[in-house]
């Protein structure tokens, strides 16, 4: 029997977990696609292709060329362009699309969150008075904070921020999660941080800073996700596995 072919668009932790679960299946051929931004990517349990496709059209051409049966978008909740491309390309190629997106964090007692809808809004929400800011949003959008050069920034990212910020008072910290709560508390105390900027990424790996902020009673500017698109969605790897089988089954029936 021909193997059913799945392309997973990766970038979030769940993509790797899902790939590992699907890799055990002898009836499936799974490829993981990475943007290729991380200089030292983690090893993956299935074959990997790396780098952009050249927009939605390029992705559609890849899906057709590789005769992919199911596209799974397991990119980061804040990677918006590739998710939009996945929607367009799956329609163009006539195959089902499954979105795996972990749930966001929920505010709880002791949290001091201000929710914003964009990085630009977070920059403004820091206010005019100089503050000591922990920027835990990754490297790609850190440059936006040049617009508020009065603050001190502690910028943490997996790879270096390049080019660096123009703001004059910036410390860079290279680190890859997961981050333990105790270490986050120690970091925030040591650097005398008085506000944190974070995306509402959800998951455990980067939740430590949110708990640490609660312990230290520090405010958090939390950038929320864009509204979810329609289509097949899973919040967990387990749910994605079930839906993937369902979609592959439905697609086969339609195809014969
Ligand atoms: P993006 O703005 O949505 O994507 C920009 C372009 O990068 C896409 O149009 C596509 O290029 C390429 N691309 C993105 N993901 C890809 C994948 N899995 N395979 C092949 N090409 C991909 O994404 P981003 O915010 O720059 O994030 C880049 C990657 O880092 C994503 O895989 C994402 O999951 C991961 N990530 C993002 C964040 C975040 O906060 N944004 C955090 C952690 C990890 P083409 O148009 O040429 O195909």
PDB file of C-alpha atoms and ligand atoms in Angstrom:
ATOM      1  CA  UNK A   1       0.000   0.000   0.000  1.00  0.00           C
ATOM      2  CA  UNK A   2       1.262   3.479  -0.843  1.00  0.00           C
ATOM      3  CA  UNK A   3       2.201   5.478   2.174  1.00  0.00           C
ATOM      4  CA  UNK A   4       0.113   8.561   2.878  1.00  0.00           C
ATOM      5  CA  UNK A   5       2.297  11.650   2.723  1.00  0.00           C
ATOM      6  CA  UNK A   6       2.209  14.351   5.365  1.00  0.00           C
ATOM      7  CA  UNK A   7       4.021  17.686   5.426  1.00  0.00           C
ATOM      8  CA  UNK A   8       4.329  19.304   8.854  1.00  0.00           C
ATOM      9  CA  UNK A   9       5.176  22.987   8.920  1.00  0.00           C
ATOM     10  CA  UNK A  10       7.271  23.202  12.064  1.00  0.00           C
ATOM     11  CA  UNK A  11       8.614  25.858  14.354  1.00  0.00           C
ATOM     12  CA  UNK A  12       6.761  25.128  17.587  1.00  0.00           C
ATOM     13  CA  UNK A  13       7.727  22.454  20.141  1.00  0.00           C
ATOM     14  CA  UNK A  14       4.550  20.538  19.343  1.00  0.00           C
ATOM     15  CA  UNK A  15       5.651  20.055  15.720  1.00  0.00           C
ATOM     16  CA  UNK A  16       8.574  17.957  16.879  1.00  0.00           C
ATOM     17  CA  UNK A  17       6.425  15.964  19.307  1.00  0.00           C
ATOM     18  CA  UNK A  18       3.839  15.330  16.600  1.00  0.00           C
ATOM     19  CA  UNK A  19       6.543  14.293  14.120  1.00  0.00           C
ATOM     20  CA  UNK A  20       7.956  11.842  16.677  1.00  0.00           C
ATOM     21  CA  UNK A  21       4.531  10.236  17.153  1.00  0.00           C
ATOM     22  CA  UNK A  22       3.833  10.020  13.416  1.00  0.00           C
ATOM     23  CA  UNK A  23       7.343   8.682  12.694  1.00  0.00           C
ATOM     24  CA  UNK A  24       6.360   5.382  14.377  1.00  0.00           C
ATOM     25  CA  UNK A  25       3.673   4.759  11.769  1.00  0.00           C
ATOM     26  CA  UNK A  26       4.652   2.530   8.857  1.00  0.00           C
ATOM     27  CA  UNK A  27       1.676   3.684   6.776  1.00  0.00           C
ATOM     28  CA  UNK A  28       2.859   7.293   6.694  1.00  0.00           C
ATOM     29  CA  UNK A  29       5.738   9.226   5.138  1.00  0.00           C
ATOM     30  CA  UNK A  30       6.273  12.397   7.136  1.00  0.00           C
ATOM     31  CA  UNK A  31       8.438  15.394   6.276  1.00  0.00           C
ATOM     32  CA  UNK A  32       9.016  18.335   8.601  1.00  0.00           C
ATOM     33  CA  UNK A  33       9.575  21.774   7.146  1.00  0.00           C
ATOM     34  CA  UNK A  34      11.546  24.405   9.069  1.00  0.00           C
ATOM     35  CA  UNK A  35      12.033  28.051   8.199  1.00  0.00           C
ATOM     36  CA  UNK A  36      15.760  27.605   8.637  1.00  0.00           C
ATOM     37  CA  UNK A  37      16.209  30.640  10.869  1.00  0.00           C
ATOM     38  CA  UNK A  38      17.710  28.934  13.910  1.00  0.00           C
ATOM     39  CA  UNK A  39      21.474  28.625  13.541  1.00  0.00           C
ATOM     40  CA  UNK A  40      21.666  25.397  15.507  1.00  0.00           C
ATOM     41  CA  UNK A  41      18.324  23.612  15.110  1.00  0.00           C
ATOM     42  CA  UNK A  42      17.426  20.699  17.397  1.00  0.00           C
ATOM     43  CA  UNK A  43      17.611  17.186  15.860  1.00  0.00           C
ATOM     44  CA  UNK A  44      14.282  15.991  14.461  1.00  0.00           C
ATOM     45  CA  UNK A  45      12.667  12.534  14.353  1.00  0.00           C
ATOM     46  CA  UNK A  46      11.671  12.670  10.643  1.00  0.00           C
ATOM     47  CA  UNK A  47      13.307  13.936   7.417  1.00  0.00           C
ATOM     48  CA  UNK A  48      13.586  17.729   7.382  1.00  0.00           C
ATOM     49  CA  UNK A  49      13.474  20.255   4.568  1.00  0.00           C
ATOM     50  CA  UNK A  50      14.577  23.762   5.377  1.00  0.00           C
ATOM     51  CA  UNK A  51      13.919  27.319   4.112  1.00  0.00           C
ATOM     52  CA  UNK A  52      10.988  29.235   2.636  1.00  0.00           C
ATOM     53  CA  UNK A  53       8.892  27.867  -0.240  1.00  0.00           C
ATOM     54  CA  UNK A  54       8.536  31.196  -2.004  1.00  0.00           C
ATOM     55  CA  UNK A  55       5.115  32.275  -0.736  1.00  0.00           C
ATOM     56  CA  UNK A  56       1.766  30.474  -0.949  1.00  0.00           C
ATOM     57  CA  UNK A  57       2.323  29.636  -4.624  1.00  0.00           C
ATOM     58  CA  UNK A  58       5.661  28.021  -3.865  1.00  0.00           C
ATOM     59  CA  UNK A  59       4.132  26.004  -1.059  1.00  0.00           C
ATOM     60  CA  UNK A  60       1.259  24.874  -3.309  1.00  0.00           C
ATOM     61  CA  UNK A  61       3.787  23.774  -5.947  1.00  0.00           C
ATOM     62  CA  UNK A  62       5.689  21.800  -3.301  1.00  0.00           C
ATOM     63  CA  UNK A  63       2.481  20.100  -2.102  1.00  0.00           C
ATOM     64  CA  UNK A  64       1.624  19.075  -5.652  1.00  0.00           C
ATOM     65  CA  UNK A  65       5.175  18.089  -6.585  1.00  0.00           C
ATOM     66  CA  UNK A  66       5.612  15.921  -3.506  1.00  0.00           C
ATOM     67  CA  UNK A  67       2.040  14.564  -3.764  1.00  0.00           C
ATOM     68  CA  UNK A  68       1.331  15.504  -0.153  1.00  0.00           C
ATOM     69  CA  UNK A  69      -1.988  14.137   1.191  1.00  0.00           C
ATOM     70  CA  UNK A  70      -2.244  16.238   4.355  1.00  0.00           C
ATOM     71  CA  UNK A  71      -0.675  19.539   5.394  1.00  0.00           C
ATOM     72  CA  UNK A  72      -0.257  20.146   9.124  1.00  0.00           C
ATOM     73  CA  UNK A  73       0.508  23.694  10.189  1.00  0.00           C
ATOM     74  CA  UNK A  74       2.327  23.358  13.503  1.00  0.00           C
ATOM     75  CA  UNK A  75       4.147  26.659  13.315  1.00  0.00           C
ATOM     76  CA  UNK A  76       4.412  29.028  16.271  1.00  0.00           C
ATOM     77  CA  UNK A  77       1.171  30.811  17.268  1.00  0.00           C
ATOM     78  CA  UNK A  78       2.788  34.120  16.246  1.00  0.00           C
ATOM     79  CA  UNK A  79       4.096  33.017  12.846  1.00  0.00           C
ATOM     80  CA  UNK A  80       1.285  34.570  10.842  1.00  0.00           C
ATOM     81  CA  UNK A  81       2.551  34.672   7.274  1.00  0.00           C
ATOM     82  CA  UNK A  82       3.304  30.977   6.942  1.00  0.00           C
ATOM     83  CA  UNK A  83      -0.098  30.071   8.433  1.00  0.00           C
ATOM     84  CA  UNK A  84      -1.850  32.337   5.936  1.00  0.00           C
ATOM     85  CA  UNK A  85       0.187  30.736   3.150  1.00  0.00           C
ATOM     86  CA  UNK A  86      -0.758  27.263   4.388  1.00  0.00           C
ATOM     87  CA  UNK A  87      -4.457  28.142   4.086  1.00  0.00           C
ATOM     88  CA  UNK A  88      -4.115  29.379   0.522  1.00  0.00           C
ATOM     89  CA  UNK A  89      -1.761  26.606  -0.629  1.00  0.00           C
ATOM     90  CA  UNK A  90      -3.796  23.709   0.788  1.00  0.00           C
ATOM     91  CA  UNK A  91      -6.885  24.999  -1.057  1.00  0.00           C
ATOM     92  CA  UNK A  92      -4.911  25.463  -4.272  1.00  0.00           C
ATOM     93  CA  UNK A  93      -3.494  21.923  -4.028  1.00  0.00           C
ATOM     94  CA  UNK A  94      -6.876  20.476  -3.023  1.00  0.00           C
ATOM     95  CA  UNK A  95      -5.663  18.801   0.180  1.00  0.00           C
ATOM     96  CA  UNK A  96      -6.852  19.115   3.776  1.00  0.00           C
ATOM     97  CA  UNK A  97      -5.129  21.425   6.283  1.00  0.00           C
ATOM     98  CA  UNK A  98      -4.885  20.795   9.991  1.00  0.00           C
ATOM     99  CA  UNK A  99      -3.755  23.543  12.346  1.00  0.00           C
ATOM    100  CA  UNK A 100      -2.021  22.461  15.562  1.00  0.00           C
ATOM    101  CA  UNK A 101      -1.871  25.425  17.914  1.00  0.00           C
ATOM    102  CA  UNK A 102      -1.371  25.134  21.645  1.00  0.00           C
ATOM    103  CA  UNK A 103      -3.642  27.131  23.903  1.00  0.00           C
ATOM    104  CA  UNK A 104      -2.560  30.506  25.279  1.00  0.00           C
ATOM    105  CA  UNK A 105      -1.907  31.122  28.988  1.00  0.00           C
ATOM    106  CA  UNK A 106      -4.814  32.161  31.197  1.00  0.00           C
ATOM    107  CA  UNK A 107      -4.514  34.981  33.742  1.00  0.00           C
ATOM    108  CA  UNK A 108      -4.664  33.809  37.328  1.00  0.00           C
ATOM    109  CA  UNK A 109      -4.640  35.324  40.863  1.00  0.00           C
ATOM    110  CA  UNK A 110      -1.580  37.472  41.420  1.00  0.00           C
ATOM    111  CA  UNK A 111      -0.901  38.094  37.714  1.00  0.00           C
ATOM    112  CA  UNK A 112      -0.557  41.748  36.723  1.00  0.00           C
ATOM    113  CA  UNK A 113      -1.113  41.511  32.987  1.00  0.00           C
ATOM    114  CA  UNK A 114      -1.829  44.230  30.477  1.00  0.00           C
ATOM    115  CA  UNK A 115      -2.961  42.630  27.248  1.00  0.00           C
ATOM    116  CA  UNK A 116      -1.963  44.269  23.974  1.00  0.00           C
ATOM    117  CA  UNK A 117      -2.648  43.215  20.415  1.00  0.00           C
ATOM    118  CA  UNK A 118       0.705  43.997  18.793  1.00  0.00           C
ATOM    119  CA  UNK A 119       4.373  44.597  19.534  1.00  0.00           C
ATOM    120  CA  UNK A 120       3.893  48.256  18.517  1.00  0.00           C
ATOM    121  CA  UNK A 121       1.191  48.587  21.167  1.00  0.00           C
ATOM    122  CA  UNK A 122       3.542  47.041  23.730  1.00  0.00           C
ATOM    123  CA  UNK A 123       6.199  49.641  22.900  1.00  0.00           C
ATOM    124  CA  UNK A 124       3.706  52.454  23.569  1.00  0.00           C
ATOM    125  CA  UNK A 125       2.321  50.789  26.695  1.00  0.00           C
ATOM    126  CA  UNK A 126       5.760  50.920  28.342  1.00  0.00           C
ATOM    127  CA  UNK A 127       5.133  54.662  28.769  1.00  0.00           C
ATOM    128  CA  UNK A 128       7.454  57.645  28.766  1.00  0.00           C
ATOM    129  CA  UNK A 129       9.324  57.119  32.050  1.00  0.00           C
ATOM    130  CA  UNK A 130      12.503  55.004  31.835  1.00  0.00           C
ATOM    131  CA  UNK A 131      11.949  51.423  32.978  1.00  0.00           C
ATOM    132  CA  UNK A 132      14.005  48.248  33.165  1.00  0.00           C
ATOM    133  CA  UNK A 133      12.359  45.950  30.628  1.00  0.00           C
ATOM    134  CA  UNK A 134      12.782  42.207  30.095  1.00  0.00           C
ATOM    135  CA  UNK A 135      12.073  41.602  26.397  1.00  0.00           C
ATOM    136  CA  UNK A 136      11.195  37.930  26.024  1.00  0.00           C
ATOM    137  CA  UNK A 137       9.615  38.050  22.578  1.00  0.00           C
ATOM    138  CA  UNK A 138      12.343  36.462  20.456  1.00  0.00           C
ATOM    139  CA  UNK A 139      14.747  38.365  18.259  1.00  0.00           C
ATOM    140  CA  UNK A 140      12.701  39.138  15.164  1.00  0.00           C
ATOM    141  CA  UNK A 141      10.642  42.012  16.514  1.00  0.00           C
ATOM    142  CA  UNK A 142      13.011  43.342  19.186  1.00  0.00           C
ATOM    143  CA  UNK A 143      14.035  46.221  16.887  1.00  0.00           C
ATOM    144  CA  UNK A 144      10.584  47.761  17.355  1.00  0.00           C
ATOM    145  CA  UNK A 145      11.709  48.870  20.822  1.00  0.00           C
ATOM    146  CA  UNK A 146      14.185  51.332  19.283  1.00  0.00           C
ATOM    147  CA  UNK A 147      11.103  53.567  19.200  1.00  0.00           C
ATOM    148  CA  UNK A 148      11.332  53.819  23.017  1.00  0.00           C
ATOM    149  CA  UNK A 149      15.080  54.343  23.646  1.00  0.00           C
ATOM    150  CA  UNK A 150      14.565  55.753  27.154  1.00  0.00           C
ATOM    151  CA  UNK A 151      14.255  52.264  28.672  1.00  0.00           C
ATOM    152  CA  UNK A 152      16.868  49.719  29.654  1.00  0.00           C
ATOM    153  CA  UNK A 153      16.310  46.424  27.829  1.00  0.00           C
ATOM    154  CA  UNK A 154      17.333  42.898  28.702  1.00  0.00           C
ATOM    155  CA  UNK A 155      16.753  41.017  25.437  1.00  0.00           C
ATOM    156  CA  UNK A 156      16.704  37.224  25.552  1.00  0.00           C
ATOM    157  CA  UNK A 157      16.724  35.160  22.362  1.00  0.00           C
ATOM    158  CA  UNK A 158      17.958  31.840  20.980  1.00  0.00           C
ATOM    159  CA  UNK A 159      20.046  33.490  18.260  1.00  0.00           C
ATOM    160  CA  UNK A 160      21.684  36.945  18.315  1.00  0.00           C
ATOM    161  CA  UNK A 161      19.575  40.007  17.501  1.00  0.00           C
ATOM    162  CA  UNK A 162      21.099  41.123  14.211  1.00  0.00           C
ATOM    163  CA  UNK A 163      21.288  44.011  13.604  1.00  0.00           C
ATOM    164  CA  UNK A 164      21.274  44.958  17.284  1.00  0.00           C
ATOM    165  CA  UNK A 165      18.973  47.619  18.707  1.00  0.00           C
ATOM    166  CA  UNK A 166      19.895  51.277  18.288  1.00  0.00           C
ATOM    167  CA  UNK A 167      18.553  52.012  21.786  1.00  0.00           C
ATOM    168  CA  UNK A 168      21.565  52.860  23.962  1.00  0.00           C
ATOM    169  CA  UNK A 169      21.011  50.725  27.046  1.00  0.00           C
ATOM    170  CA  UNK A 170      20.592  47.082  26.016  1.00  0.00           C
ATOM    171  CA  UNK A 171      21.875  43.810  27.428  1.00  0.00           C
ATOM    172  CA  UNK A 172      21.622  40.653  25.297  1.00  0.00           C
ATOM    173  CA  UNK A 173      21.184  37.196  26.706  1.00  0.00           C
ATOM    174  CA  UNK A 174      21.393  34.126  24.460  1.00  0.00           C
ATOM    175  CA  UNK A 175      19.440  31.177  25.853  1.00  0.00           C
ATOM    176  CA  UNK A 176      17.102  28.438  24.718  1.00  0.00           C
ATOM    177  CA  UNK A 177      14.227  27.259  26.907  1.00  0.00           C
ATOM    178  CA  UNK A 178      12.811  25.566  28.830  1.00  0.00           C
ATOM    179  CA  UNK A 179      13.366  28.057  31.647  1.00  0.00           C
ATOM    180  CA  UNK A 180      12.808  27.062  35.285  1.00  0.00           C
ATOM    181  CA  UNK A 181      10.849  29.389  37.571  1.00  0.00           C
ATOM    182  CA  UNK A 182      13.652  29.708  40.157  1.00  0.00           C
ATOM    183  CA  UNK A 183      16.150  30.746  37.484  1.00  0.00           C
ATOM    184  CA  UNK A 184      13.677  33.270  36.079  1.00  0.00           C
ATOM    185  CA  UNK A 185      13.090  34.787  39.529  1.00  0.00           C
ATOM    186  CA  UNK A 186      16.845  35.051  40.038  1.00  0.00           C
ATOM    187  CA  UNK A 187      17.319  36.687  36.617  1.00  0.00           C
ATOM    188  CA  UNK A 188      14.561  39.246  37.163  1.00  0.00           C
ATOM    189  CA  UNK A 189      15.917  40.136  40.622  1.00  0.00           C
ATOM    190  CA  UNK A 190      19.536  40.264  39.493  1.00  0.00           C
ATOM    191  CA  UNK A 191      18.780  42.610  36.570  1.00  0.00           C
ATOM    192  CA  UNK A 192      16.305  44.668  38.670  1.00  0.00           C
ATOM    193  CA  UNK A 193      13.636  44.225  35.993  1.00  0.00           C
ATOM    194  CA  UNK A 194      10.425  46.146  36.587  1.00  0.00           C
ATOM    195  CA  UNK A 195       8.311  45.090  33.578  1.00  0.00           C
ATOM    196  CA  UNK A 196       8.218  42.069  31.242  1.00  0.00           C
ATOM    197  CA  UNK A 197       7.125  42.007  27.625  1.00  0.00           C
ATOM    198  CA  UNK A 198       6.019  38.577  26.408  1.00  0.00           C
ATOM    199  CA  UNK A 199       3.923  37.018  23.686  1.00  0.00           C
ATOM    200  CA  UNK A 200       1.071  34.817  24.872  1.00  0.00           C
ATOM    201  CA  UNK A 201       2.767  31.787  23.375  1.00  0.00           C
ATOM    202  CA  UNK A 202       1.276  29.231  25.772  1.00  0.00           C
ATOM    203  CA  UNK A 203       3.050  25.993  26.713  1.00  0.00           C
ATOM    204  CA  UNK A 204       5.366  25.129  29.583  1.00  0.00           C
ATOM    205  CA  UNK A 205       8.804  25.935  28.178  1.00  0.00           C
ATOM    206  CA  UNK A 206       8.535  29.710  28.577  1.00  0.00           C
ATOM    207  CA  UNK A 207       5.855  29.907  31.275  1.00  0.00           C
ATOM    208  CA  UNK A 208       8.535  30.250  33.982  1.00  0.00           C
ATOM    209  CA  UNK A 209       8.868  33.990  33.462  1.00  0.00           C
ATOM    210  CA  UNK A 210       5.117  34.445  33.870  1.00  0.00           C
ATOM    211  CA  UNK A 211       5.168  32.561  37.190  1.00  0.00           C
ATOM    212  CA  UNK A 212       8.283  34.494  38.240  1.00  0.00           C
ATOM    213  CA  UNK A 213       6.526  37.789  37.490  1.00  0.00           C
ATOM    214  CA  UNK A 214       3.611  36.634  39.672  1.00  0.00           C
ATOM    215  CA  UNK A 215       5.970  35.729  42.525  1.00  0.00           C
ATOM    216  CA  UNK A 216       7.712  39.111  42.316  1.00  0.00           C
ATOM    217  CA  UNK A 217       4.456  40.973  41.636  1.00  0.00           C
ATOM    218  CA  UNK A 218       5.849  42.446  38.412  1.00  0.00           C
ATOM    219  CA  UNK A 219       3.650  43.741  35.574  1.00  0.00           C
ATOM    220  CA  UNK A 220       3.611  41.831  32.278  1.00  0.00           C
ATOM    221  CA  UNK A 221       2.730  43.329  28.906  1.00  0.00           C
ATOM    222  CA  UNK A 222       1.273  40.359  27.099  1.00  0.00           C
ATOM    223  CA  UNK A 223       0.947  40.410  23.329  1.00  0.00           C
ATOM    224  CA  UNK A 224      -2.139  38.393  22.394  1.00  0.00           C
ATOM    225  CA  UNK A 225      -2.613  36.270  19.271  1.00  0.00           C
ATOM    226  CA  UNK A 226      -4.566  37.275  16.208  1.00  0.00           C
ATOM    227  CA  UNK A 227      -8.039  35.731  15.957  1.00  0.00           C
ATOM    228  CA  UNK A 228      -7.936  32.085  14.894  1.00  0.00           C
ATOM    229  CA  UNK A 229      -8.808  31.242  11.306  1.00  0.00           C
ATOM    230  CA  UNK A 230     -11.478  28.680  10.452  1.00  0.00           C
ATOM    231  CA  UNK A 231     -10.752  25.084   9.476  1.00  0.00           C
ATOM    232  CA  UNK A 232      -9.607  21.967  11.300  1.00  0.00           C
ATOM    233  CA  UNK A 233      -7.868  22.838  14.552  1.00  0.00           C
ATOM    234  CA  UNK A 234      -6.182  20.893  17.334  1.00  0.00           C
ATOM    235  CA  UNK A 235      -4.894  22.287  20.648  1.00  0.00           C
ATOM    236  CA  UNK A 236      -2.783  19.243  21.557  1.00  0.00           C
ATOM    237  CA  UNK A 237      -0.649  16.633  19.817  1.00  0.00           C
ATOM    238  CA  UNK A 238      -3.139  13.885  20.817  1.00  0.00           C
ATOM    239  CA  UNK A 239      -6.001  15.785  19.247  1.00  0.00           C
ATOM    240  CA  UNK A 240      -3.922  16.406  16.116  1.00  0.00           C
ATOM    241  CA  UNK A 241      -3.190  12.673  15.770  1.00  0.00           C
ATOM    242  CA  UNK A 242      -6.883  11.840  15.899  1.00  0.00           C
ATOM    243  CA  UNK A 243      -7.831  14.556  13.440  1.00  0.00           C
ATOM    244  CA  UNK A 244      -5.002  13.640  11.058  1.00  0.00           C
ATOM    245  CA  UNK A 245      -6.332  10.088  10.772  1.00  0.00           C
ATOM    246  CA  UNK A 246      -9.843  11.377  10.285  1.00  0.00           C
ATOM    247  CA  UNK A 247      -8.780  13.789   7.547  1.00  0.00           C
ATOM    248  CA  UNK A 248      -6.598  11.221   5.743  1.00  0.00           C
ATOM    249  CA  UNK A 249      -9.497   8.738   5.815  1.00  0.00           C
ATOM    250  CA  UNK A 250     -12.019  11.259   4.526  1.00  0.00           C
ATOM    251  CA  UNK A 251      -9.621  12.412   1.850  1.00  0.00           C
ATOM    252  CA  UNK A 252      -8.953   8.859   0.612  1.00  0.00           C
ATOM    253  CA  UNK A 253     -12.681   8.143   0.314  1.00  0.00           C
ATOM    254  CA  UNK A 254     -13.193  11.324  -1.682  1.00  0.00           C
ATOM    255  CA  UNK A 255     -10.165  10.604  -3.854  1.00  0.00           C
ATOM    256  CA  UNK A 256     -11.161   7.102  -5.085  1.00  0.00           C
TER     257      UNK A 256
HETATM  258  P1  LIG B   1       6.275  34.009   9.346  1.00  0.00           P
HETATM  259  O1  LIG B   1       6.417  35.488   9.415  1.00  0.00           O
HETATM  260  O2  LIG B   1       4.922  33.436   9.449  1.00  0.00           O
HETATM  261  O3  LIG B   1       6.953  33.429   8.033  1.00  0.00           O
HETATM  262  C1  LIG B   1       7.816  34.178   7.208  1.00  0.00           C
HETATM  263  C2  LIG B   1       8.303  33.300   6.070  1.00  0.00           C
HETATM  264  O4  LIG B   1       9.215  32.302   6.567  1.00  0.00           O
HETATM  265  C3  LIG B   1       7.197  32.497   5.416  1.00  0.00           C
HETATM  266  O5  LIG B   1       6.469  33.262   4.482  1.00  0.00           O
HETATM  267  C4  LIG B   1       7.976  31.350   4.803  1.00  0.00           C
HETATM  268  O6  LIG B   1       8.680  31.776   3.659  1.00  0.00           O
HETATM  269  C5  LIG B   1       9.029  31.080   5.855  1.00  0.00           C
HETATM  270  N1  LIG B   1       8.613  30.052   6.811  1.00  0.00           N
HETATM  271  C6  LIG B   1       8.071  30.206   8.054  1.00  0.00           C
HETATM  272  N2  LIG B   1       7.882  29.031   8.638  1.00  0.00           N
HETATM  273  C7  LIG B   1       8.307  28.089   7.765  1.00  0.00           C
HETATM  274  C8  LIG B   1       8.377  26.667   7.800  1.00  0.00           C
HETATM  275  N3  LIG B   1       7.962  25.968   8.881  1.00  0.00           N
HETATM  276  N4  LIG B   1       8.865  26.031   6.716  1.00  0.00           N
HETATM  277  C9  LIG B   1       9.299  26.719   5.618  1.00  0.00           C
HETATM  278  N5  LIG B   1       9.253  28.066   5.540  1.00  0.00           N
HETATM  279  C10 LIG B   1       8.772  28.742   6.594  1.00  0.00           C
HETATM  280  O7  LIG B   1       7.171  33.306  10.474  1.00  0.00           O
HETATM  281  P2  LIG B   1       8.139  33.942  11.545  1.00  0.00           P
HETATM  282  O8  LIG B   1       7.350  34.612  12.608  1.00  0.00           O
HETATM  283  O9  LIG B   1       9.194  34.700  10.790  1.00  0.00           O
HETATM  284  O10 LIG B   1       8.746  32.611  12.173  1.00  0.00           O
HETATM  285  C11 LIG B   1       9.693  31.837  11.441  1.00  0.00           C
HETATM  286  C12 LIG B   1       9.733  30.439  12.037  1.00  0.00           C
HETATM  287  O11 LIG B   1      10.069  30.513  13.432  1.00  0.00           O
HETATM  288  C13 LIG B   1       8.378  29.729  11.936  1.00  0.00           C
HETATM  289  O12 LIG B   1       8.584  28.404  11.536  1.00  0.00           O
HETATM  290  C14 LIG B   1       7.823  29.788  13.352  1.00  0.00           C
HETATM  291  O13 LIG B   1       7.043  28.686  13.664  1.00  0.00           O
HETATM  292  C15 LIG B   1       9.084  29.880  14.214  1.00  0.00           C
HETATM  293  N6  LIG B   1       8.876  30.661  15.442  1.00  0.00           N
HETATM  294  C16 LIG B   1       8.283  31.894  15.389  1.00  0.00           C
HETATM  295  C17 LIG B   1       8.097  32.600  16.568  1.00  0.00           C
HETATM  296  C18 LIG B   1       7.409  33.941  16.556  1.00  0.00           C
HETATM  297  O14 LIG B   1       7.185  34.483  17.657  1.00  0.00           O
HETATM  298  N7  LIG B   1       7.029  34.493  15.416  1.00  0.00           N
HETATM  299  C19 LIG B   1       8.517  32.062  17.777  1.00  0.00           C
HETATM  300  C20 LIG B   1       9.131  30.799  17.789  1.00  0.00           C
HETATM  301  C21 LIG B   1       9.311  30.105  16.612  1.00  0.00           C
HETATM  302  P3  LIG B   1       8.086  31.569   2.171  1.00  0.00           P
HETATM  303  O15 LIG B   1       6.963  32.550   2.036  1.00  0.00           O
HETATM  304  O16 LIG B   1       9.255  31.826   1.279  1.00  0.00           O
HETATM  305  O17 LIG B   1       7.584  30.164   2.092  1.00  0.00           O
END
